[in-house]
C-alpha positions in Angstrom: 94.7 91.8 114.2 96.7 94.9 113.2 100.3 94.3 112.4 102.7 96.8 113.5 106.4 97.8 112.6 109.2 98.5 115.1 110.4 102.1 114.9 113.4 103.8 116.8 115.2 106.8 116.8 118.6 107.0 118.2 121.6 109.3 118.1 119.8 112.2 119.3 117.2 111.7 116.5 119.9 111.7 113.6 119.2 107.8 113.3 116.1 106.0 112.6 115.5 102.0 112.5 112.4 100.5 111.0 111.6 96.8 111.3 108.3 95.6 109.8 106.2 92.9 111.7 107.5 89.4 111.4 110.6 90.4 109.1 114.3 89.9 110.1 115.4 93.0 108.2 115.9 96.3 109.6 115.9 99.3 107.7 118.2 102.2 108.5 118.2 106.0 107.7 120.6 108.7 108.8 119.5 112.4 108.8 116.2 111.5 106.8 118.2 109.4 104.1 118.5 105.9 103.3 121.2 104.0 105.3 121.3 100.3 104.4 119.9 97.6 106.3 120.9 95.0 108.9 119.6 91.4 109.5 118.5 89.6 112.7 119.9 86.0 112.7 117.8 83.9 114.9 119.6 80.8 115.1 122.6 82.8 116.6 120.6 85.4 118.2 122.6 88.4 116.6 122.2 91.2 114.3 124.4 91.5 111.2 125.1 95.0 109.2 128.0 95.0 106.4 129.4 91.7 107.6 129.9 92.8 111.4 127.6 90.8 114.3 126.2 92.7 117.0 125.1 90.9 120.3 122.0 93.0 120.6 120.1 95.9 119.2 121.6 98.2 121.4 125.2 97.3 120.3 123.9 97.5 116.5 122.6 101.1 117.0 125.9 101.9 118.9 127.9 100.4 115.7 125.8 102.7 113.1 126.3 105.8 115.2 130.0 105.0 115.4 130.0 104.5 111.5 128.8 107.9 111.0 131.2 109.6 113.5 134.1 107.9 111.5 132.7 109.2 108.3 132.3 112.8 109.7 136.0 113.0 110.7 
């Protein structure tokens, strides 16, 4: 059985998230450079990044995008 990773680009290709098979850790990159991580907390069904909880993967990706929009201003 081959194990796959989940990989997704977001924010018009500027952001990328990678989650290895059977792992709670999501690894982020922004414009090709490492950009930290997030963790899926199964017992509360939430994602956590830098102390902030997100109710879904989509909300997490919007949050990461907003972090970079704030940094660029």
